[in-house]
Amino acid sequence: MDPSQKTPSTQDSLGPEELAQRRQQEQKILKEKLQEEDSIREKKLQTDMVELFDHLGAYLKGELLATSDDYKLLEQMNQVAKSKYEDMTTMAATLVRHMQELQDKYQKYQPYLAKIDEVESSLTELEKTCLLLDEYTLKLENKFKYLKEAKRLPYKKPPLQSL
């Protein structure tokens, strides 16, 4: 039986010193129980805190790994872009070099091209002259045929065509 649960008749028979001792003992027992509960709470709190920090550490590690992976991917993308830009720079330099070579060749052949243009103009003029000469020859031929016919036949008036 718990000493605090004694019947009132027993407590009345105790003297003031015994009552004080009993109260001290009860307070001591209560204090020990409270300390024991505090100890249990502290151990639970410590366990919970360790678990919290473990989970928090795992979370932060995961976040850092994800960030690290993002940076690695970004670095790879930058390397690919750098490579593409280097290729484009090389291609542009090659194109500039080829364009310069073409420009030099064009300048080199420019006198020949000018002569070709002159020959073309001359040929165009010659062609026009040939067409005029052909027309004139046809007119002469027609006139000659007319005159030949006129000798055979009695006199006819020549057609009105100019030479």
Coordinates of N, CA, C and O in Angstrom, one line a residue:
M1 N 0.8 -1.2 0.0 CA 0.0 0.0 0.0 C 0.9 1.2 0.0 O 1.9 1.3 0.7
D2 N 0.4 2.2 -0.8 CA 1.2 3.5 -0.9 C 1.1 4.3 0.3 O 0.0 4.4 0.9
P3 N 2.2 4.8 0.8 CA 2.1 5.6 2.0 C 1.2 6.8 1.9 O 0.7 7.3 2.9
S4 N 1.0 7.3 0.8 CA 0.2 8.5 0.7 C -1.3 8.1 0.7 O -2.1 9.0 0.9
Q5 N -1.6 6.8 0.6 CA -2.9 6.4 0.6 C -3.4 5.8 2.0 O -4.3 5.0 2.1
K6 N -2.7 6.1 3.0 CA -3.0 5.6 4.3 C -4.3 6.3 4.8 O -4.6 7.4 4.4
T7 N -5.0 5.6 5.6 CA -6.2 6.2 6.1 C -6.0 7.4 7.0 O -4.9 7.5 7.6
P8 N -7.0 8.2 7.1 CA -6.8 9.4 7.9 C -6.5 9.1 9.4 O -5.8 9.8 10.0
S9 N -7.0 8.0 9.8 CA -6.7 7.7 11.3 C -5.2 7.4 11.5 O -4.7 7.8 12.6
T10 N -4.5 6.9 10.5 CA -3.1 6.6 10.7 C -2.3 7.9 10.6 O -1.4 8.1 11.3
Q11 N -2.8 8.8 9.8 CA -2.1 10.0 9.6 C -2.3 10.9 10.8 O -1.4 11.7 11.2
D12 N -3.4 10.8 11.4 CA -3.7 11.6 12.6 C -2.8 11.1 13.8 O -2.5 11.9 14.7
S13 N -2.5 9.9 13.8 CA -1.7 9.3 14.9 C -0.2 9.7 14.8 O 0.5 9.5 15.7
L14 N 0.2 10.2 13.6 CA 1.6 10.5 13.4 C 1.9 11.9 13.9 O 1.0 12.8 13.9
G15 N 3.1 12.1 14.3 CA 3.5 13.3 14.9 C 3.9 14.3 13.8 O 4.1 13.9 12.6
P16 N 4.1 15.6 14.1 CA 4.5 16.6 13.1 C 5.8 16.2 12.4 O 6.0 16.5 11.2
E17 N 6.8 15.7 13.1 CA 8.1 15.4 12.5 C 7.9 14.2 11.5 O 8.5 14.2 10.4
E18 N 7.1 13.3 11.9 CA 6.9 12.1 11.0 C 6.1 12.6 9.8 O 6.4 12.1 8.7
L19 N 5.2 13.5 10.0 CA 4.4 14.0 8.9 C 5.3 14.8 7.9 O 5.2 14.6 6.7
A20 N 6.3 15.5 8.4 CA 7.2 16.3 7.6 C 8.1 15.3 6.9 O 8.4 15.5 5.7
Q21 N 8.5 14.3 7.5 CA 9.4 13.3 6.9 C 8.6 12.6 5.8 O 9.1 12.4 4.7
R22 N 7.4 12.2 6.1 CA 6.6 11.6 5.1 C 6.4 12.5 3.9 O 6.4 12.0 2.8
R23 N 6.1 13.7 4.1 CA 5.9 14.7 3.0 C 7.2 14.8 2.2 O 7.2 14.9 1.0
Q24 N 8.3 14.9 2.9 CA 9.6 14.9 2.2 C 9.8 13.7 1.3 O 10.3 13.8 0.2
Q25 N 9.5 12.6 1.9 CA 9.6 11.3 1.1 C 8.7 11.3 -0.1 O 9.0 10.9 -1.2
E26 N 7.4 11.8 0.1 CA 6.5 11.8 -1.0 C 7.0 12.8 -2.0 O 6.9 12.5 -3.3
Q27 N 7.5 13.9 -1.6 CA 8.0 14.9 -2.6 C 9.3 14.4 -3.3 O 9.4 14.6 -4.5
K28 N 10.1 13.6 -2.5 CA 11.3 13.0 -3.1 C 10.9 12.0 -4.2 O 11.4 12.0 -5.3
I29 N 9.9 11.2 -3.9 CA 9.4 10.2 -4.8 C 8.8 10.9 -6.0 O 9.0 10.5 -7.2
L30 N 8.0 11.9 -5.8 CA 7.4 12.7 -6.9 C 8.4 13.3 -7.7 O 8.4 13.3 -9.0
K31 N 9.5 13.8 -7.1 CA 10.6 14.5 -7.8 C 11.3 13.4 -8.6 O 11.6 13.7 -9.8
E32 N 11.5 12.2 -8.1 CA 12.2 11.2 -8.8 C 11.4 10.8 -10.0 O 11.9 10.5 -11.1
K33 N 10.0 10.6 -9.8 CA 9.1 10.3 -11.0 C 9.2 11.3 -12.0 O 9.3 11.0 -13.2
L34 N 9.2 12.6 -11.6 CA 9.2 13.7 -12.6 C 10.6 13.7 -13.3 O 10.6 13.9 -14.5
Q35 N 11.7 13.4 -12.6 CA 13.0 13.4 -13.2 C 13.0 12.2 -14.2 O 13.6 12.3 -15.3
E36 N 12.5 11.1 -13.8 CA 12.4 9.9 -14.6 C 11.6 10.2 -15.9 O 12.0 9.9 -17.0
E37 N 10.5 10.9 -15.8 CA 9.7 11.2 -17.0 C 10.4 12.2 -17.8 O 10.4 12.2 -19.1
D38 N 11.1 13.2 -17.2 CA 11.9 14.2 -17.9 C 13.0 13.5 -18.7 O 13.3 13.8 -19.8
S39 N 13.6 12.5 -18.0 CA 14.7 11.7 -18.7 C 14.2 11.0 -19.9 O 14.8 11.0 -21.0
I40 N 13.0 10.4 -19.7 CA 12.4 9.6 -20.8 C 12.0 10.6 -22.0 O 12.3 10.3 -23.1
R41 N 11.5 11.8 -21.6 CA 11.2 12.8 -22.6 C 12.4 13.3 -23.3 O 12.4 13.5 -24.6
E42 N 13.5 13.5 -22.6 CA 14.8 13.9 -23.2 C 15.3 12.9 -24.1 O 15.8 13.2 -25.2
K43 N 15.3 11.6 -23.7 CA 15.8 10.5 -24.6 C 14.9 10.5 -25.8 O 15.4 10.3 -26.9
K44 N 13.6 10.6 -25.7 CA 12.7 10.6 -26.9 C 13.0 11.8 -27.7 O 13.0 11.7 -29.0
L45 N 13.2 13.0 -27.1 CA 13.5 14.2 -27.9 C 14.8 14.0 -28.6 O 14.9 14.4 -29.8
Q46 N 15.8 13.4 -27.9 CA 17.1 13.2 -28.5 C 17.0 12.3 -29.7 O 17.5 12.5 -30.8
T47 N 16.2 11.2 -29.5 CA 16.0 10.2 -30.6 C 15.3 10.9 -31.8 O 15.6 10.7 -32.9
D48 N 14.2 11.7 -31.4 CA 13.5 12.4 -32.5 C 14.4 13.4 -33.2 O 14.3 13.6 -34.4
M49 N 15.2 14.1 -32.5 CA 16.1 15.1 -33.1 C 17.2 14.4 -34.0 O 17.4 14.9 -35.1
V50 N 17.7 13.3 -33.5 CA 18.6 12.5 -34.4 C 17.9 12.1 -35.6 O 18.5 12.3 -36.8
E51 N 16.7 11.6 -35.5 CA 16.0 11.2 -36.7 C 15.7 12.4 -37.6 O 15.8 12.3 -38.8
L52 N 15.3 13.5 -37.0 CA 15.0 14.7 -37.7 C 16.3 15.1 -38.5 O 16.2 15.4 -39.7
F53 N 17.4 15.2 -37.8 CA 18.6 15.6 -38.5 C 19.1 14.6 -39.6 O 19.6 15.0 -40.6
D54 N 18.8 13.3 -39.3 CA 19.1 12.3 -40.4 C 18.3 12.6 -41.6 O 18.8 12.6 -42.7
H55 N 17.0 12.7 -41.4 CA 16.1 13.0 -42.5 C 16.4 14.3 -43.2 O 16.4 14.4 -44.5
L56 N 16.7 15.3 -42.4 CA 17.0 16.6 -43.0 C 18.3 16.5 -43.8 O 18.4 17.1 -44.9
G57 N 19.3 15.8 -43.2 CA 20.6 15.6 -44.0 C 20.3 14.8 -45.3 O 20.9 15.2 -46.3
A58 N 19.5 13.8 -45.3 CA 19.2 13.1 -46.5 C 18.5 14.0 -47.5 O 18.8 13.9 -48.7
Y59 N 17.6 14.8 -47.0 CA 16.9 15.7 -47.9 C 17.8 16.7 -48.5 O 17.8 16.9 -49.7
L60 N 18.7 17.3 -47.7 CA 19.7 18.3 -48.2 C 20.6 17.6 -49.2 O 21.0 18.2 -50.2
K61 N 21.0 16.4 -48.8 CA 22.0 15.7 -49.7 C 21.3 15.5 -51.1 O 21.9 15.7 -52.1
G62 N 20.0 15.1 -51.1 CA 19.3 14.9 -52.3 C 19.2 16.2 -53.1 O 19.3 16.2 -54.3
E63 N 18.9 17.3 -52.4 CA 18.8 18.6 -53.1 C 20.1 19.0 -53.7 O 20.2 19.5 -54.8
L64 N 21.2 18.8 -52.9 CA 22.5 19.1 -53.4 C 22.9 18.2 -54.6 O 23.5 18.7 -55.6
L65 N 22.5 17.0 -54.6 CA 22.8 16.1 -55.7 C 22.0 16.5 -57.0 O 22.6 16.5 -58.1
A66 N 20.8 16.9 -56.7 CA 20.0 17.4 -57.9 C 20.6 18.7 -58.5 O 20.7 18.8 -59.7
T67 N 21.0 19.6 -57.6 CA 21.6 20.8 -58.0 C 22.9 20.5 -58.8 O 23.2 21.1 -59.8
S68 N 23.7 19.6 -58.2 CA 24.9 19.2 -58.8 C 24.7 18.6 -60.2 O 25.4 18.9 -61.2
D69 N 23.7 17.7 -60.3 CA 23.3 17.2 -61.6 C 22.9 18.2 -62.6 O 23.2 18.2 -63.8
D70 N 22.1 19.2 -62.1 CA 21.7 20.4 -63.0 C 22.9 21.1 -63.5 O 23.0 21.4 -64.7
Y71 N 23.9 21.3 -62.6 CA 25.1 22.1 -63.1 C 25.9 21.2 -64.0 O 26.5 21.8 -65.0
K72 N 26.0 19.9 -63.8 CA 26.7 19.0 -64.8 C 26.0 19.1 -66.1 O 26.7 19.2 -67.2
L73 N 24.7 19.0 -66.1 CA 23.9 19.1 -67.4 C 24.2 20.4 -68.1 O 24.4 20.5 -69.3
L74 N 24.1 21.5 -67.3 CA 24.4 22.8 -67.8 C 25.8 22.9 -68.4 O 26.0 23.5 -69.5
E75 N 26.7 22.3 -67.7 CA 28.1 22.3 -68.2 C 28.2 21.5 -69.5 O 28.9 22.0 -70.5
Q76 N 27.5 20.4 -69.6 CA 27.5 19.6 -70.9 C 26.9 20.4 -72.0 O 27.4 20.5 -73.1
M77 N 25.8 21.1 -71.7 CA 25.1 21.9 -72.7 C 26.0 23.1 -73.2 O 26.1 23.4 -74.4
N78 N 26.8 23.7 -72.2 CA 27.7 24.7 -72.6 C 28.8 24.2 -73.5 O 29.2 24.9 -74.4
Q79 N 29.3 23.0 -73.2 CA 30.3 22.4 -74.0 C 29.8 22.1 -75.4 O 30.5 22.4 -76.4
V80 N 28.6 21.6 -75.5 CA 28.0 21.3 -76.9 C 27.9 22.7 -77.6 O 28.2 22.8 -78.8
A81 N 27.3 23.7 -76.9 CA 27.2 25.0 -77.6 C 28.5 25.6 -78.0 O 28.6 26.1 -79.1
K82 N 29.5 25.4 -77.2 CA 30.9 25.9 -77.5 C 31.4 25.2 -78.7 O 31.9 25.8 -79.7
S83 N 31.2 23.9 -78.8 CA 31.6 23.1 -79.9 C 30.9 23.5 -81.2 O 31.5 23.7 -82.3
K84 N 29.6 23.8 -81.1 CA 28.8 24.2 -82.3 C 29.3 25.6 -82.7 O 29.4 25.8 -83.9
Y85 N 29.5 26.5 -81.8 CA 30.0 27.8 -82.2 C 31.4 27.8 -82.8 O 31.7 28.5 -83.7
E86 N 32.2 26.9 -82.3 CA 33.6 26.7 -82.9 C 33.4 26.2 -84.3 O 34.1 26.7 -85.2
D87 N 32.5 25.2 -84.5 CA 32.3 24.7 -85.9 C 31.8 25.8 -86.8 O 32.2 25.9 -87.9
M88 N 30.8 26.6 -86.3 CA 30.3 27.7 -87.1 C 31.3 28.7 -87.4 O 31.4 29.3 -88.5
T89 N 32.2 29.0 -86.4 CA 33.3 30.0 -86.6 C 34.2 29.4 -87.7 O 34.6 30.2 -88.6
T90 N 34.6 28.2 -87.6 CA 35.4 27.6 -88.7 C 34.8 27.6 -90.0 O 35.4 28.0 -91.0
M91 N 33.5 27.3 -90.1 CA 32.8 27.3 -91.3 C 32.7 28.7 -91.9 O 32.9 29.0 -93.1
A92 N 32.4 29.7 -91.0 CA 32.4 31.1 -91.5 C 33.7 31.6 -92.0 O 33.8 32.3 -93.0
A93 N 34.8 31.2 -91.3 CA 36.1 31.6 -91.8 C 36.4 30.9 -93.1 O 37.0 31.6 -94.0
T94 N 36.0 29.7 -93.3 CA 36.2 29.0 -94.6 C 35.4 29.7 -95.7 O 35.9 29.9 -96.8
L95 N 34.2 30.1 -95.4 CA 33.3 30.8 -96.4 C 33.9 32.1 -96.7 O 33.9 32.5 -97.9
V96 N 34.4 32.8 -95.8 CA 35.1 34.1 -96.0 C 36.3 33.9 -96.9 O 36.5 34.7 -97.9
R97 N 37.1 32.9 -96.7 CA 38.3 32.6 -97.5 C 37.8 32.3 -98.9 O 38.4 32.8 -99.9
H98 N 36.8 31.4 -99.1 CA 36.4 31.1 -100.4 C 35.8 32.3 -101.1 O 36.0 32.4 -102.4
M99 N 35.0 33.1 -100.4 CA 34.5 34.3 -101.0 C 35.6 35.2 -101.5 O 35.5 35.8 -102.6
Q100 N 36.6 35.3 -100.7 CA 37.8 36.2 -101.1 C 38.4 35.6 -102.4 O 38.8 36.3 -103.3
E101 N 38.6 34.2 -102.4 CA 39.2 33.6 -103.6 C 38.3 33.8 -104.8 O 38.8 34.1 -105.9
L102 N 37.0 33.7 -104.6 CA 36.1 34.0 -105.8 C 36.2 35.4 -106.2 O 36.1 35.7 -107.4
Q103 N 36.2 36.3 -105.3 CA 36.4 37.8 -105.6 C 37.7 38.0 -106.4 O 37.7 38.7 -107.4
D104 N 38.8 37.4 -105.9 CA 40.0 37.5 -106.6 C 39.9 37.0 -108.1 O 40.4 37.6 -109.0
K105 N 39.3 35.8 -108.2 CA 39.1 35.2 -109.5 C 38.3 36.1 -110.4 O 38.6 36.3 -111.6
Y106 N 37.2 36.7 -109.8 CA 36.4 37.6 -110.6 C 37.1 38.8 -111.1 O 37.0 39.2 -112.2
Q107 N 37.9 39.3 -110.2 CA 38.8 40.5 -110.6 C 39.8 40.1 -111.7 O 40.0 40.8 -112.6
K108 N 40.3 38.9 -111.6 CA 41.3 38.4 -112.6 C 40.6 38.2 -113.9 O 41.2 38.5 -115.0
Y109 N 39.4 37.7 -114.0 CA 38.7 37.5 -115.2 C 37.9 38.6 -115.7 O 37.2 38.6 -116.8
Q110 N 37.8 39.7 -115.0 CA 37.0 40.9 -115.3 C 37.4 41.4 -116.7 O 36.5 41.7 -117.5
P111 N 38.7 41.5 -117.1 CA 38.9 42.0 -118.5 C 38.4 41.1 -119.5 O 37.9 41.5 -120.6
Y112 N 38.5 39.8 -119.3 CA 37.9 38.8 -120.2 C 36.4 38.9 -120.3 O 35.8 38.8 -121.4
L113 N 35.8 39.1 -119.2 CA 34.3 39.3 -119.2 C 33.9 40.5 -120.0 O 32.9 40.6 -120.7
A114 N 34.7 41.6 -119.8 CA 34.4 42.8 -120.5 C 34.6 42.6 -122.0 O 33.7 43.1 -122.8
K115 N 35.6 41.8 -122.4 CA 35.8 41.5 -123.9 C 34.6 40.7 -124.4 O 34.1 40.9 -125.5
I116 N 34.2 39.7 -123.5 CA 33.0 38.9 -123.9 C 31.8 39.8 -124.1 O 31.0 39.6 -125.1
D117 N 31.6 40.7 -123.2 CA 30.4 41.7 -123.4 C 30.6 42.5 -124.7 O 29.6 42.7 -125.4
E118 N 31.8 42.9 -125.0 CA 32.0 43.6 -126.3 C 31.7 42.7 -127.5 O 31.1 43.2 -128.4
V119 N 32.2 41.5 -127.4 CA 32.0 40.6 -128.5 C 30.5 40.3 -128.7 O 29.9 40.3 -129.8
E120 N 29.8 40.2 -127.6 CA 28.3 40.0 -127.6 C 27.6 41.2 -128.3 O 26.7 41.0 -129.1
S121 N 28.0 42.4 -127.9 CA 27.5 43.6 -128.5 C 27.7 43.6 -130.0 O 26.8 43.9 -130.8
S122 N 29.0 43.3 -130.4 CA 29.3 43.2 -131.8 C 28.5 42.2 -132.5 O 28.0 42.4 -133.7
L123 N 28.3 41.0 -131.9 CA 27.5 40.0 -132.6 C 26.1 40.4 -132.7 O 25.4 40.1 -133.7
T124 N 25.6 41.1 -131.7 CA 24.2 41.6 -131.8 C 24.1 42.6 -133.0 O 23.1 42.5 -133.8
E125 N 25.0 43.5 -133.1 CA 25.0 44.4 -134.2 C 25.2 43.7 -135.5 O 24.5 44.0 -136.5
L126 N 26.1 42.7 -135.6 CA 26.3 41.9 -136.8 C 25.0 41.2 -137.2 O 24.7 41.1 -138.4
E127 N 24.3 40.7 -136.2 CA 23.1 40.0 -136.5 C 22.0 40.9 -137.1 O 21.4 40.5 -138.0
K128 N 22.0 42.1 -136.5 CA 21.0 43.1 -137.1 C 21.4 43.4 -138.5 O 20.5 43.5 -139.4
T129 N 22.7 43.6 -138.7 CA 23.2 43.9 -140.1 C 22.8 42.7 -141.0 O 22.4 43.0 -142.2
C130 N 23.0 41.5 -140.6 CA 22.7 40.4 -141.4 C 21.3 40.3 -141.7 O 20.9 40.0 -142.9
L131 N 20.4 40.6 -140.8 CA 19.0 40.6 -141.0 C 18.6 41.7 -142.1 O 17.8 41.4 -143.0
L132 N 19.2 42.9 -141.9 CA 19.0 43.9 -142.9 C 19.5 43.5 -144.3 O 18.8 43.7 -145.3
L133 N 20.6 42.9 -144.3 CA 21.2 42.4 -145.6 C 20.3 41.4 -146.2 O 20.1 41.3 -147.4
D134 N 19.8 40.5 -145.4 CA 18.9 39.4 -145.8 C 17.6 40.0 -146.4 O 17.2 39.6 -147.5
E135 N 17.1 41.0 -145.8 CA 15.9 41.7 -146.3 C 16.2 42.4 -147.6 O 15.4 42.3 -148.6
Y136 N 17.3 43.0 -147.7 CA 17.7 43.7 -148.9 C 17.9 42.7 -150.0 O 17.5 42.9 -151.2
T137 N 18.5 41.6 -149.7 CA 18.8 40.5 -150.7 C 17.4 40.0 -151.2 O 17.3 39.8 -152.4
L138 N 16.5 39.8 -150.4 CA 15.2 39.3 -150.8 C 14.5 40.3 -151.7 O 13.9 39.9 -152.7
K139 N 14.6 41.6 -151.3 CA 14.0 42.6 -152.2 C 14.7 42.6 -153.6 O 14.0 42.7 -154.6
L140 N 16.0 42.5 -153.6 CA 16.8 42.4 -154.8 C 16.3 41.2 -155.7 O 16.1 41.3 -156.9
E141 N 16.2 40.1 -155.0 CA 15.8 38.9 -155.7 C 14.4 39.0 -156.3 O 14.2 38.6 -157.4
N142 N 13.5 39.6 -155.5 CA 12.2 39.8 -156.0 C 12.2 40.8 -157.2 O 11.5 40.6 -158.2
K143 N 13.0 41.8 -157.1 CA 13.1 42.8 -158.2 C 13.7 42.1 -159.4 O 13.2 42.3 -160.5
F144 N 14.7 41.3 -159.2 CA 15.3 40.6 -160.3 C 14.3 39.6 -161.0 O 14.3 39.6 -162.2
K145 N 13.6 38.9 -160.1 CA 12.5 38.0 -160.7 C 11.5 38.8 -161.5 O 11.1 38.4 -162.6
Y146 N 11.2 39.9 -161.0 CA 10.2 40.8 -161.6 C 10.7 41.2 -163.0 O 10.0 41.2 -164.0
L147 N 12.0 41.7 -163.0 CA 12.6 42.1 -164.2 C 12.7 41.0 -165.2 O 12.5 41.2 -166.4
K148 N 13.0 39.8 -164.7 CA 13.2 38.7 -165.6 C 11.8 38.4 -166.2 O 11.7 38.1 -167.4
E149 N 10.8 38.4 -165.5 CA 9.4 38.2 -165.9 C 9.0 39.3 -166.9 O 8.3 39.0 -167.9
A150 N 9.4 40.5 -166.6 CA 9.0 41.6 -167.4 C 9.6 41.5 -168.8 O 9.0 41.9 -169.8
K151 N 10.8 40.9 -169.0 CA 11.4 40.7 -170.3 C 10.5 39.7 -171.1 O 10.4 39.8 -172.3
R152 N 10.0 38.8 -170.5 CA 9.3 37.7 -171.2 C 7.9 38.3 -171.5 O 7.3 37.9 -172.6
L153 N 7.3 39.0 -170.7 CA 5.9 39.4 -170.9 C 5.9 40.9 -171.3 O 6.9 41.6 -171.2
P154 N 4.8 41.3 -171.9 CA 4.7 42.7 -172.2 C 4.9 43.6 -171.0 O 4.7 43.1 -169.9
Y155 N 5.1 44.8 -171.2 CA 5.4 45.8 -170.1 C 4.4 45.8 -169.0 O 3.2 45.9 -169.3
K156 N 4.8 45.7 -167.7 CA 4.0 45.8 -166.5 C 4.6 46.9 -165.6 O 5.8 47.0 -165.6
K157 N 3.8 47.5 -164.9 CA 4.3 48.5 -164.0 C 4.9 47.8 -162.8 O 4.3 46.9 -162.2
P158 N 6.1 48.2 -162.3 CA 6.7 47.5 -161.2 C 6.0 47.8 -159.9 O 5.4 48.9 -159.8
P159 N 6.0 46.9 -158.9 CA 5.4 47.1 -157.7 C 6.1 48.3 -156.9 O 7.3 48.5 -157.1
L160 N 5.4 48.9 -156.1 CA 6.0 50.1 -155.3 C 6.7 49.6 -154.1 O 6.1 49.4 -153.0
Q161 N 7.9 49.3 -154.2 CA 8.7 48.9 -153.1 C 10.0 49.6 -153.2 O 10.6 49.8 -154.3
S162 N 10.5 50.0 -152.1 CA 11.7 50.8 -152.1 C 12.8 49.8 -151.7 O 12.7 48.9 -151.0
L163 N 14.0 50.1 -152.3 CA 15.2 49.3 -152.0 C 15.9 49.9 -150.8 O 16.3 50.6 -150.3

